[in-house]
mmCIF file of N, CA, C and O in Angstrom:
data_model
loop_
_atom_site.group_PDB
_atom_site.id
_atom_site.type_symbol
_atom_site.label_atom_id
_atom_site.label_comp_id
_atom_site.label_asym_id
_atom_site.label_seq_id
_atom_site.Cartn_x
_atom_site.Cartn_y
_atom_site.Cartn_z
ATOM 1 N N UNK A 1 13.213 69.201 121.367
ATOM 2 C CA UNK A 1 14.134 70.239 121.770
ATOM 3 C C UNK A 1 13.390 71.579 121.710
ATOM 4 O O UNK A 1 12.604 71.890 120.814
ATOM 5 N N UNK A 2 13.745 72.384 122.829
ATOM 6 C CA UNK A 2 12.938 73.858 122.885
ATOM 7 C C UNK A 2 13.639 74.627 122.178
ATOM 8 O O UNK A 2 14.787 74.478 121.758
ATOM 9 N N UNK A 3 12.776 75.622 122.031
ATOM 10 C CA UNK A 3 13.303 76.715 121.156
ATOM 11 C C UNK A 3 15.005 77.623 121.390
ATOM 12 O O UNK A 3 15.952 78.106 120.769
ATOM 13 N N UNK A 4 14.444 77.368 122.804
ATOM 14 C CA UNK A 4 16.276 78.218 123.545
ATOM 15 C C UNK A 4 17.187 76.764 123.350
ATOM 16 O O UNK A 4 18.232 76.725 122.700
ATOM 17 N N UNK A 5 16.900 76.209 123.679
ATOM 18 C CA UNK A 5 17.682 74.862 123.562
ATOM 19 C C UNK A 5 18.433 74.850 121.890
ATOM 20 O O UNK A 5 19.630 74.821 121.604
ATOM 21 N N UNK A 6 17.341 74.882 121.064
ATOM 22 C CA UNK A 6 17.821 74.861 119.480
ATOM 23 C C UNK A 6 18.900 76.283 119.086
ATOM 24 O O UNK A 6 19.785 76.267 118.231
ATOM 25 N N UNK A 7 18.656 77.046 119.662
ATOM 26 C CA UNK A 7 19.402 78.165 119.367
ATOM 27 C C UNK A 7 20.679 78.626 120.003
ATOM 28 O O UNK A 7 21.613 79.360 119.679
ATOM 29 N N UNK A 8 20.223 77.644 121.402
ATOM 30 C CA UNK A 8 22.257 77.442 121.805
ATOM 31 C C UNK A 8 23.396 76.483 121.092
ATOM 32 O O UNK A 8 24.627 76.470 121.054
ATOM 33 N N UNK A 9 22.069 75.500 120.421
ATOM 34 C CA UNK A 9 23.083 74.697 120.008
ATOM 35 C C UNK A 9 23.028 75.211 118.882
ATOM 36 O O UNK A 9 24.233 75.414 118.733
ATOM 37 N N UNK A 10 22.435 75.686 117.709
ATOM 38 C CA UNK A 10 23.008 76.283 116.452
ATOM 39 C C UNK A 10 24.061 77.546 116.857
ATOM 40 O O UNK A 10 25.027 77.667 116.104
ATOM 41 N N UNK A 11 23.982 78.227 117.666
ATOM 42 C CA UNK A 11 25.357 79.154 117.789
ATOM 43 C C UNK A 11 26.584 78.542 118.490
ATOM 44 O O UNK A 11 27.717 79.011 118.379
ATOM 45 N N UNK A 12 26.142 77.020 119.517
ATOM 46 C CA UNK A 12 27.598 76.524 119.587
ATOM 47 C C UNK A 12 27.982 76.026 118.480
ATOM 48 O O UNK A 12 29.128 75.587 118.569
ATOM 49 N N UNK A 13 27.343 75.858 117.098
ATOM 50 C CA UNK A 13 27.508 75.096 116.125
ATOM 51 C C UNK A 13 28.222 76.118 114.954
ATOM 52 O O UNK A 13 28.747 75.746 113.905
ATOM 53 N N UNK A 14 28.132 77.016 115.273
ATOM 54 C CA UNK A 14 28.359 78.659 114.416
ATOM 55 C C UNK A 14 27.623 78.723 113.386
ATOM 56 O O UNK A 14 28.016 79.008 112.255
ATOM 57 N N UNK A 15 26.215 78.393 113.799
ATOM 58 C CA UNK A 15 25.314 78.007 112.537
ATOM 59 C C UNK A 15 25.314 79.987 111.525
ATOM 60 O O UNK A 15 24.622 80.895 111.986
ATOM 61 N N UNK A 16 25.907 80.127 110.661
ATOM 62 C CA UNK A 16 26.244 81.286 110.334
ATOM 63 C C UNK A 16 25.176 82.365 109.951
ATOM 64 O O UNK A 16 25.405 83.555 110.170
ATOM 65 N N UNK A 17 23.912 81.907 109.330
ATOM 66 C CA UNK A 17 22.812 82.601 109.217
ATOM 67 C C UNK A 17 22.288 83.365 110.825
ATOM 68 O O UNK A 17 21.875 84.520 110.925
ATOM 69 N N UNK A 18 22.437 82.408 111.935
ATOM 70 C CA UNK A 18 22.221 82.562 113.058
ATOM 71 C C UNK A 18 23.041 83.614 113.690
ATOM 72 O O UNK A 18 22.631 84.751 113.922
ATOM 73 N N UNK A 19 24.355 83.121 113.985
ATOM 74 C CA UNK A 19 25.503 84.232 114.291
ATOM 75 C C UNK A 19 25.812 85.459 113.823
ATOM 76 O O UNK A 19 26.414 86.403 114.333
ATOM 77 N N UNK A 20 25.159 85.248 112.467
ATOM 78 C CA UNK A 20 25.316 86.870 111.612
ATOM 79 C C UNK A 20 23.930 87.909 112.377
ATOM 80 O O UNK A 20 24.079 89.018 112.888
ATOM 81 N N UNK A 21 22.593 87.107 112.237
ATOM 82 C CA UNK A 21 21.847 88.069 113.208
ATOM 83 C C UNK A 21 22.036 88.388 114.472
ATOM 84 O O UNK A 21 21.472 89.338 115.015
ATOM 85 N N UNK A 22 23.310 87.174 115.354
ATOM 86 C CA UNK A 22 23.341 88.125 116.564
ATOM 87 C C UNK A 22 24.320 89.439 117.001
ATOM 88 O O UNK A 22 24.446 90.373 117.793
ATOM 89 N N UNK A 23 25.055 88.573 115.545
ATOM 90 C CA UNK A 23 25.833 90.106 115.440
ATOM 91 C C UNK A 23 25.686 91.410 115.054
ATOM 92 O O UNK A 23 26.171 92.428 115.547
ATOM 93 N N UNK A 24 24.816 91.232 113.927
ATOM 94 C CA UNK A 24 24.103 92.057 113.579
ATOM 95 C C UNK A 24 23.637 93.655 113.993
ATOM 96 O O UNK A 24 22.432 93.655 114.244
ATOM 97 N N UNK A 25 24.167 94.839 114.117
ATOM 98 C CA UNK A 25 23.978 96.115 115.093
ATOM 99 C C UNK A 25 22.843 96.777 114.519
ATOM 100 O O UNK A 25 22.758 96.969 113.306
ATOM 101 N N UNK A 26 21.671 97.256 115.621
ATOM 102 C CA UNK A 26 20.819 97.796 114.813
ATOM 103 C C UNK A 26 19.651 97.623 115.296
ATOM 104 O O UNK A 26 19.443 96.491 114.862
ATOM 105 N N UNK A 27 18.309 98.015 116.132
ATOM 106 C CA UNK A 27 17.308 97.393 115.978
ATOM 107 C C UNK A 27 16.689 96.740 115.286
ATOM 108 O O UNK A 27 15.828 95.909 115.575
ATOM 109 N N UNK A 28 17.021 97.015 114.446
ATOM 110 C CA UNK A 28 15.641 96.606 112.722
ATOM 111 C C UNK A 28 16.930 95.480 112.207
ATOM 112 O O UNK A 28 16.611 94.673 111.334
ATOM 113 N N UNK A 29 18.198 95.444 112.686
ATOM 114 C CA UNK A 29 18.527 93.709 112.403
ATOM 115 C C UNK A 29 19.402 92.893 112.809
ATOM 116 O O UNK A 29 20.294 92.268 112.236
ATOM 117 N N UNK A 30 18.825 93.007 114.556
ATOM 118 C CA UNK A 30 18.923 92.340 115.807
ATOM 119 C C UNK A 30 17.771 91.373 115.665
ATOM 120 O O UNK A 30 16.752 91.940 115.270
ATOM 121 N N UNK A 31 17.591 89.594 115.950
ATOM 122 C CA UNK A 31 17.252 89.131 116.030
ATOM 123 C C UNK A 31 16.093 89.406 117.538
ATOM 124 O O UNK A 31 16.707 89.475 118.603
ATOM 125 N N UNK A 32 14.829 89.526 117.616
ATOM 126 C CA UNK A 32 14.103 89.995 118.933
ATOM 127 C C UNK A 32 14.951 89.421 120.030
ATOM 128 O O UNK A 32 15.611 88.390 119.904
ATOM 129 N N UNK A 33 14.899 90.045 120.951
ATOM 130 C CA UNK A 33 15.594 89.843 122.467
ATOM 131 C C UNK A 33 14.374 89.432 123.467
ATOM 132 O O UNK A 33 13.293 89.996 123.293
ATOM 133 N N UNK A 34 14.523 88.355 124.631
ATOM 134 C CA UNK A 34 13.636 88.806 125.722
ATOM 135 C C UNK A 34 13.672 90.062 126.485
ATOM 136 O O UNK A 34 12.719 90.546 127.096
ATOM 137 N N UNK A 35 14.681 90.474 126.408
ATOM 138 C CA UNK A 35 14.911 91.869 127.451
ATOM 139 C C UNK A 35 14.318 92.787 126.600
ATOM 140 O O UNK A 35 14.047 92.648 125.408
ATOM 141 N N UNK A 36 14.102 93.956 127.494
ATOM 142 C CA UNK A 36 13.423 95.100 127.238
ATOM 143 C C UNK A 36 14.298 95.925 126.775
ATOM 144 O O UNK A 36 15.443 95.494 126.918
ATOM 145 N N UNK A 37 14.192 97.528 125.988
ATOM 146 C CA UNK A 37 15.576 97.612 125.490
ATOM 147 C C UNK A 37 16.423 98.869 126.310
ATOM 148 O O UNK A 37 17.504 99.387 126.029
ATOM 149 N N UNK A 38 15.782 99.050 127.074
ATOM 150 C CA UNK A 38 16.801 99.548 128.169
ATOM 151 C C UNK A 38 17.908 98.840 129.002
ATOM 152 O O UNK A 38 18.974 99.404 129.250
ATOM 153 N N UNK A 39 17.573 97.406 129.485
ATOM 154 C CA UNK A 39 17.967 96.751 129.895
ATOM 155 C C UNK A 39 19.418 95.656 129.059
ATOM 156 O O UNK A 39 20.433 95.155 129.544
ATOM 157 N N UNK A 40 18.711 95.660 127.323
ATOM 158 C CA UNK A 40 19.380 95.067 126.479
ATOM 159 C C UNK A 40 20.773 96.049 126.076
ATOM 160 O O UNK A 40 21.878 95.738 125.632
ATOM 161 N N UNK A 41 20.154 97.386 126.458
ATOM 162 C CA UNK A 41 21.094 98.650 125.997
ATOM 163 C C UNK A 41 22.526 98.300 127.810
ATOM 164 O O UNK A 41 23.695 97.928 127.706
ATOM 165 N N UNK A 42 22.073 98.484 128.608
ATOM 166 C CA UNK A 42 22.358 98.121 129.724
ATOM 167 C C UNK A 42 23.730 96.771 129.966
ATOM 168 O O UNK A 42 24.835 96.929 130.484
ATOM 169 N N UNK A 43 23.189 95.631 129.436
ATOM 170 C CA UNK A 43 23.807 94.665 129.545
ATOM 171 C C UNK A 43 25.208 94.902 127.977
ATOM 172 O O UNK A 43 26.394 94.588 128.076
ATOM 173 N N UNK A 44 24.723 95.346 127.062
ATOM 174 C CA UNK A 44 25.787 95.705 126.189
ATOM 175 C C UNK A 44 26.404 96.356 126.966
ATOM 176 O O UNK A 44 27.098 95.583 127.625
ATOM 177 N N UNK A 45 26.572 97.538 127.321
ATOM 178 C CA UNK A 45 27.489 98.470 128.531
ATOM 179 C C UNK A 45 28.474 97.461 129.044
ATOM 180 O O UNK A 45 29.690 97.621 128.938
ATOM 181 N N UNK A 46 27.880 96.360 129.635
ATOM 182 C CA UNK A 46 28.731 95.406 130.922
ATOM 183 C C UNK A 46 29.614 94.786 129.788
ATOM 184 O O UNK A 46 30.792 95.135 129.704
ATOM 185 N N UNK A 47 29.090 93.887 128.924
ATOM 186 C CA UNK A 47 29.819 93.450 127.563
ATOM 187 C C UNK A 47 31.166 93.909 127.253
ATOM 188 O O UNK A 47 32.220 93.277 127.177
ATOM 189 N N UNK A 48 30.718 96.047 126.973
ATOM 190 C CA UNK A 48 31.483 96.052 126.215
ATOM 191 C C UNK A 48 32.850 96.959 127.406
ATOM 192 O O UNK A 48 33.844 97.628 127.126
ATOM 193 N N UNK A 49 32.237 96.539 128.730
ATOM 194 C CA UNK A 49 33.022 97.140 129.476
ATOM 195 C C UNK A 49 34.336 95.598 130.020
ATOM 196 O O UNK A 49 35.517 95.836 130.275
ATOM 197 N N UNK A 50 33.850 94.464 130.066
ATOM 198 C CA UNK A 50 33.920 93.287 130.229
ATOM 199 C C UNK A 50 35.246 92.872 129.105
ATOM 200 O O UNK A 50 36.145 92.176 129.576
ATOM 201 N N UNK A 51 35.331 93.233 127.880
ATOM 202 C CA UNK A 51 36.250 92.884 126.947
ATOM 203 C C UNK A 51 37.069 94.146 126.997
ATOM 204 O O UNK A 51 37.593 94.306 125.894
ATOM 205 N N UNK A 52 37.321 94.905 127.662
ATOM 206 C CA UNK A 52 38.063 96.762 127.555
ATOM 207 C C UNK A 52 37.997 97.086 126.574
ATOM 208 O O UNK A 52 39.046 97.298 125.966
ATOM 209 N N UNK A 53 36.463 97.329 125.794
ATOM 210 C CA UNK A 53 35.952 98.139 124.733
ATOM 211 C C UNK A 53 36.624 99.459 124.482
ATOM 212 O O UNK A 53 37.258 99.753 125.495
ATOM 213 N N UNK A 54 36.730 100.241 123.686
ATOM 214 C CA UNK A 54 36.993 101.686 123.369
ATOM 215 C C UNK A 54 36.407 102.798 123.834
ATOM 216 O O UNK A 54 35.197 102.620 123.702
ATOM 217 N N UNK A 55 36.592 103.739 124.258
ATOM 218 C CA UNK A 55 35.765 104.894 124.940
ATOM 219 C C UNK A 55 34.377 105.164 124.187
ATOM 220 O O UNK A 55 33.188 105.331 124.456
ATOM 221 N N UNK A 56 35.448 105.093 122.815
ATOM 222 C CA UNK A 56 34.450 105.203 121.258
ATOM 223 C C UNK A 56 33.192 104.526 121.368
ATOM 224 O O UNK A 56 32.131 105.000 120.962
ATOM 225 N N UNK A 57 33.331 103.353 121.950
ATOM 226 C CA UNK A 57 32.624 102.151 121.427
ATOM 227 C C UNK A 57 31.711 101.860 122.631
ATOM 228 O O UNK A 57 30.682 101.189 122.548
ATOM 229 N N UNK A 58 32.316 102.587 124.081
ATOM 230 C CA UNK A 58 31.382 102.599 125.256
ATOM 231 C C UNK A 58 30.464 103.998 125.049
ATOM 232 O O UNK A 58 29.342 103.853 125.536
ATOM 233 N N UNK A 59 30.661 105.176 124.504
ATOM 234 C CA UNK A 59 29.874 106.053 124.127
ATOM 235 C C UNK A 59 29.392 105.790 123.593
ATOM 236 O O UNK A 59 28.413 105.632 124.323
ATOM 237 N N UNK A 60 28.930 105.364 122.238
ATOM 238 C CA UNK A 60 27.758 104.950 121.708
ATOM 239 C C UNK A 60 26.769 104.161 122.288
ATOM 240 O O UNK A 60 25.553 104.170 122.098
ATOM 241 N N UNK A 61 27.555 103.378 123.127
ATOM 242 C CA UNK A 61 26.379 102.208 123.387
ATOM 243 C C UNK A 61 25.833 103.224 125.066
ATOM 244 O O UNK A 61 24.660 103.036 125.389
ATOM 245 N N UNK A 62 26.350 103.824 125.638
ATOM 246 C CA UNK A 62 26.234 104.759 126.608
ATOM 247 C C UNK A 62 25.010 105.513 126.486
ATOM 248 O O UNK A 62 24.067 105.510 127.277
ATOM 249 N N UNK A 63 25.137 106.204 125.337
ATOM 250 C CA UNK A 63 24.420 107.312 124.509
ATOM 251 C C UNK A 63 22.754 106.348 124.186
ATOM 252 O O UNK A 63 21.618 106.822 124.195
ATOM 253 N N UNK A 64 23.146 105.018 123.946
ATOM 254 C CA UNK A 64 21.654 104.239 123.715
ATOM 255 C C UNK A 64 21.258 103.467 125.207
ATOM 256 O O UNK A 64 20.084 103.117 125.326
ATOM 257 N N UNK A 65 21.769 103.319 125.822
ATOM 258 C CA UNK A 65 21.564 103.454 127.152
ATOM 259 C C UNK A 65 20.863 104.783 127.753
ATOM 260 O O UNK A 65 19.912 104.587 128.510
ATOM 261 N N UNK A 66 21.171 105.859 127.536
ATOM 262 C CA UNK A 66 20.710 107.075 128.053
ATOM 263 C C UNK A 66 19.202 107.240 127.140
ATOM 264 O O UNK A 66 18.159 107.676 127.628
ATOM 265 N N UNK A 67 19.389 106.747 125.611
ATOM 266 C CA UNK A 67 18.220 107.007 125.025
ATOM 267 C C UNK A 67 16.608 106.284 125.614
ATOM 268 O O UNK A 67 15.434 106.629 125.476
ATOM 269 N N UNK A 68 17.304 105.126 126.316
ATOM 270 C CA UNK A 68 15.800 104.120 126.616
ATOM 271 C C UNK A 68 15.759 104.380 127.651
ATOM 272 O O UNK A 68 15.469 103.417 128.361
ATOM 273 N N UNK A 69 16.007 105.800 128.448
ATOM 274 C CA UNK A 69 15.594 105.596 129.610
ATOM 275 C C UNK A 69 17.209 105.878 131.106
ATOM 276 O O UNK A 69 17.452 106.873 131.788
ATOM 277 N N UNK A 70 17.935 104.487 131.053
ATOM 278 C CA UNK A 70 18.489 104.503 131.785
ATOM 279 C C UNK A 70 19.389 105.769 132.288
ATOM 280 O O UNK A 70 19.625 106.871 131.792
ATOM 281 N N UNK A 71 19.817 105.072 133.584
ATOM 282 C CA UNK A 71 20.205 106.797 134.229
ATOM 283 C C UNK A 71 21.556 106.781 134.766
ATOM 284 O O UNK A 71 21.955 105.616 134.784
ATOM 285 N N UNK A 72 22.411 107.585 135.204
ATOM 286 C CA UNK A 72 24.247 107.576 135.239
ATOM 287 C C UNK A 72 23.951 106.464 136.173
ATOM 288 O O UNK A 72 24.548 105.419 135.915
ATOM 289 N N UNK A 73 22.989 106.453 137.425
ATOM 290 C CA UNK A 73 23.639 105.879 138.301
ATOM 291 C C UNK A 73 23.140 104.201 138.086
ATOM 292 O O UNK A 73 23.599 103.341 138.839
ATOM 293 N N UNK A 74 22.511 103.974 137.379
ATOM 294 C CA UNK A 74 22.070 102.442 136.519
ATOM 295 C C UNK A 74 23.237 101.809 135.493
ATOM 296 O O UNK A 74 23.748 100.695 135.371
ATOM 297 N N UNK A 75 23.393 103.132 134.805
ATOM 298 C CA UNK A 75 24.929 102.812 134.059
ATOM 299 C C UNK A 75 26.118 102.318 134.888
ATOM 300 O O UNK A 75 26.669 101.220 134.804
ATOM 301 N N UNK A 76 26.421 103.380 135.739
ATOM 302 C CA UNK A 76 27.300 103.042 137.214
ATOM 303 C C UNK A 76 27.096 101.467 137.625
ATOM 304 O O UNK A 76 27.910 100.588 137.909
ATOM 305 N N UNK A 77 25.991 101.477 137.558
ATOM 306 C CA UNK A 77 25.409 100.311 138.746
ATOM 307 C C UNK A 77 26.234 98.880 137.501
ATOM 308 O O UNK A 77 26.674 97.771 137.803
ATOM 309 N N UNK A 78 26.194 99.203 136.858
ATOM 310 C CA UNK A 78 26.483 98.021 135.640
ATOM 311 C C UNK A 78 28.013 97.614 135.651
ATOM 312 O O UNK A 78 28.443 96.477 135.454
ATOM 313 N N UNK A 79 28.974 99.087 135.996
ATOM 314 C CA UNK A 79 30.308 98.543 136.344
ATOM 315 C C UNK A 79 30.220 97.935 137.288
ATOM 316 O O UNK A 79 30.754 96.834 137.152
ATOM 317 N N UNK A 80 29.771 98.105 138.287
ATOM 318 C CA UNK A 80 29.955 97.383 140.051
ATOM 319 C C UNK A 80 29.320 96.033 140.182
ATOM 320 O O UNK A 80 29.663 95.196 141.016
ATOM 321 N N UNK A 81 28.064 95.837 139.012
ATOM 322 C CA UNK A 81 27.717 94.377 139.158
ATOM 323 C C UNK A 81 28.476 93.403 138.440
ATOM 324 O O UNK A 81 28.575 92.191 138.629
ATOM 325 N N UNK A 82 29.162 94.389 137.302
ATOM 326 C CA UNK A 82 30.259 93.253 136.691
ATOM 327 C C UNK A 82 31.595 92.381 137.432
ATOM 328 O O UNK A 82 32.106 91.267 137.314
ATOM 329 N N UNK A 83 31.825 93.725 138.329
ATOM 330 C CA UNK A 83 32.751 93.642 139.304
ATOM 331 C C UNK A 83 33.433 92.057 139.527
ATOM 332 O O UNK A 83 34.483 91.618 139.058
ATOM 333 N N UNK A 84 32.748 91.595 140.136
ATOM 334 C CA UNK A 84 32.788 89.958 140.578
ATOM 335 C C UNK A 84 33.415 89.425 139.660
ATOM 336 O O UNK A 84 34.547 88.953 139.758
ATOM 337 N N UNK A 85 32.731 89.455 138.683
ATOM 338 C CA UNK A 85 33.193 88.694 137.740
ATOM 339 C C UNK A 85 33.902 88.514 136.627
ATOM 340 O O UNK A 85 34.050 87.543 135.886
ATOM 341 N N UNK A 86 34.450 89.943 136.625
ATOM 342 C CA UNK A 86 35.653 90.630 135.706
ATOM 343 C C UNK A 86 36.830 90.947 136.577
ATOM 344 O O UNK A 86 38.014 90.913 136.242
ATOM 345 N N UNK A 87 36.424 91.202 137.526
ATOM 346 C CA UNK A 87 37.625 90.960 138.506
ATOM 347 C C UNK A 87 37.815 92.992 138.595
ATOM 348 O O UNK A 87 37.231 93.925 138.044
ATOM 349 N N UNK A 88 39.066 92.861 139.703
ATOM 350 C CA UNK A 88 39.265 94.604 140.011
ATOM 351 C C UNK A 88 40.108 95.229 139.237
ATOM 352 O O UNK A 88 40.251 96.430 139.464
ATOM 353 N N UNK A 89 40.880 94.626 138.144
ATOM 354 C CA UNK A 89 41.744 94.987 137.127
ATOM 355 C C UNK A 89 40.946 95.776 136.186
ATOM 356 O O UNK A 89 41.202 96.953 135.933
ATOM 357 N N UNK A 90 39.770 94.980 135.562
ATOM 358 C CA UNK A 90 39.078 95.555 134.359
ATOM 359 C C UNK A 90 37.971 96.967 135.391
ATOM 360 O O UNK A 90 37.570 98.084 135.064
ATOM 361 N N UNK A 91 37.867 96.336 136.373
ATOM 362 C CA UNK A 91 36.979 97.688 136.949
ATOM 363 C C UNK A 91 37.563 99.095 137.094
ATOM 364 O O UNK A 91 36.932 100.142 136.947
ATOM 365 N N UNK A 92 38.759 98.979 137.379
ATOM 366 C CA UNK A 92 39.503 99.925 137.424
ATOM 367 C C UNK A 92 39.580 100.488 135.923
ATOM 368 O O UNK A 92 39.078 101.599 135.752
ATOM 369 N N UNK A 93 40.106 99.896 134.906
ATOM 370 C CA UNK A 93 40.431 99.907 134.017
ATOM 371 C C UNK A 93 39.256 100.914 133.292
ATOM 372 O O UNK A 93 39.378 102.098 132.980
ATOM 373 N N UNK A 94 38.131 100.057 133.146
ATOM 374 C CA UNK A 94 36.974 100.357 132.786
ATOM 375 C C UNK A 94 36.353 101.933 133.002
ATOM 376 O O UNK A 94 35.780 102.596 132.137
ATOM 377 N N UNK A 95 36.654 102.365 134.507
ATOM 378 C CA UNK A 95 36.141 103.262 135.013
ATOM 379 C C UNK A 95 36.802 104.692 134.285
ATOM 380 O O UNK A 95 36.102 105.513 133.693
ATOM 381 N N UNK A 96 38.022 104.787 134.427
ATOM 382 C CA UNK A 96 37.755 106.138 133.481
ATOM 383 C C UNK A 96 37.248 106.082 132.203
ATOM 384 O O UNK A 96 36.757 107.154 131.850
ATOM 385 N N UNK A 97 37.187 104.964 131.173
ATOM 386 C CA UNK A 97 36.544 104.892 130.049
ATOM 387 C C UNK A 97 35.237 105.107 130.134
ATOM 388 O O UNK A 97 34.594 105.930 129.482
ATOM 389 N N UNK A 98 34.757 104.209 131.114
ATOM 390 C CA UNK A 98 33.251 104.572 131.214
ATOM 391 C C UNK A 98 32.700 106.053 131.934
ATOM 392 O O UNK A 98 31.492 106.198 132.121
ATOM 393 N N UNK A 99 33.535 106.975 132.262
ATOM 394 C CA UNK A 99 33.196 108.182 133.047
ATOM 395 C C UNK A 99 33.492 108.774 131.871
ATOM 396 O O UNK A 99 32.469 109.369 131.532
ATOM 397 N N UNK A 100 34.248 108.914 131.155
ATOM 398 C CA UNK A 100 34.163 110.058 130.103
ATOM 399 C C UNK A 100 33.446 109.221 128.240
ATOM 400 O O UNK A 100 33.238 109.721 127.134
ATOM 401 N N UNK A 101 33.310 107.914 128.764
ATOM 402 C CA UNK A 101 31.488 107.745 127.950
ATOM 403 C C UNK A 101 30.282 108.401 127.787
ATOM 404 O O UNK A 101 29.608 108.668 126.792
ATOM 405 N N UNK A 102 30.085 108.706 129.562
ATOM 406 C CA UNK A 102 29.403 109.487 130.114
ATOM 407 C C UNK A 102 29.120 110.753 130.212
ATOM 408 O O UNK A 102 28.113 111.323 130.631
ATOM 409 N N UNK A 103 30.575 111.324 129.583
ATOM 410 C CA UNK A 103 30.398 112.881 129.551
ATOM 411 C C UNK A 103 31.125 113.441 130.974
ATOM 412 O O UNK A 103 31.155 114.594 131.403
ATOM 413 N N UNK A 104 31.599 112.422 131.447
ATOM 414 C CA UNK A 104 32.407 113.170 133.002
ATOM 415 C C UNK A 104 33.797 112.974 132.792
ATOM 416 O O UNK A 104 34.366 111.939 132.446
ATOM 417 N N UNK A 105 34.531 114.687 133.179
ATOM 418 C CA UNK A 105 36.134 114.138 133.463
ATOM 419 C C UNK A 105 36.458 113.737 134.689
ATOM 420 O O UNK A 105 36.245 114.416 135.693
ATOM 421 N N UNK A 106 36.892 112.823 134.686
ATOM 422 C CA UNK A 106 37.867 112.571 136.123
ATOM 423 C C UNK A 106 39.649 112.715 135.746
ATOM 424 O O UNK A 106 40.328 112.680 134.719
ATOM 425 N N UNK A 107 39.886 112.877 137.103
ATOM 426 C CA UNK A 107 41.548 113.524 137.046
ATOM 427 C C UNK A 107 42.246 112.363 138.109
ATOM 428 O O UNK A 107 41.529 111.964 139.027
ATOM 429 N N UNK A 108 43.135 112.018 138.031
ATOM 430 C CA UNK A 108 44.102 111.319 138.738
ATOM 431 C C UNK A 108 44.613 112.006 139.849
ATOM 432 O O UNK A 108 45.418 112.877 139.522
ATOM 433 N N UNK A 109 44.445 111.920 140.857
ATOM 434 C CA UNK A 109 44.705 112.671 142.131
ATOM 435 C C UNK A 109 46.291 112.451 142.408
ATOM 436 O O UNK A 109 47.177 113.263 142.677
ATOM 437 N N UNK A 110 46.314 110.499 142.175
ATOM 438 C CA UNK A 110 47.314 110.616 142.703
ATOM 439 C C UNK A 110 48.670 110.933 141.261
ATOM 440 O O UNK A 110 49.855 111.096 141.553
#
């Protein structure tokens, strides 16, 4: 059994030593990632846009997104690829949370 192989099945298993490091917040005690950490900062965004996270809770991770690099319209780009697959409820939803994550007001026209 490969290494990714062993480690899906100890977290379908809730192997707890395991699950606690992926929960774990923090560089220094996050289990290493393949992704790079712009990208790792990135995909948290979709995550925590994906479950209707807190404004609270999309700013921070926003704010470490902005730190490695990434840029509004990469952030942006992260609601619209979720799109599909969260469906147009949470996109909507998502979008003013994630605009004033960002530091932007938007106003309700209608």
């Amino acid at each position: 059994m490969n290494r990714i192989e062993q480690q899906l099945r100890r977290l379908a298993l809730n192997d707890e030593k395991l699950v606690g490091s992926v929960l774990a917040v923090g560089p220094e005690l996050s289990p290493p990632s393949s992704l790079d950490r712009k990208s790792e900062a990135l995909v948290r965004v979709g995550a925590l846009l994906a479950v209707g996270a807190s404004t609270a809770s999309l700013r921070w991770t926003v704010e470490l997104a902005q730190s490695t690099g990434a840029t509004d319209e990469e952030i942006l780009g992260v609601l619209v690829a979720i799109g599909p697959a969260v469906g147009l409820a949470c996109v909507v939803a998502g979008a003013p949370r994630l605009a004033l994550a960002m530091g932007y007001e938007i106003e309700d026209d209608g």
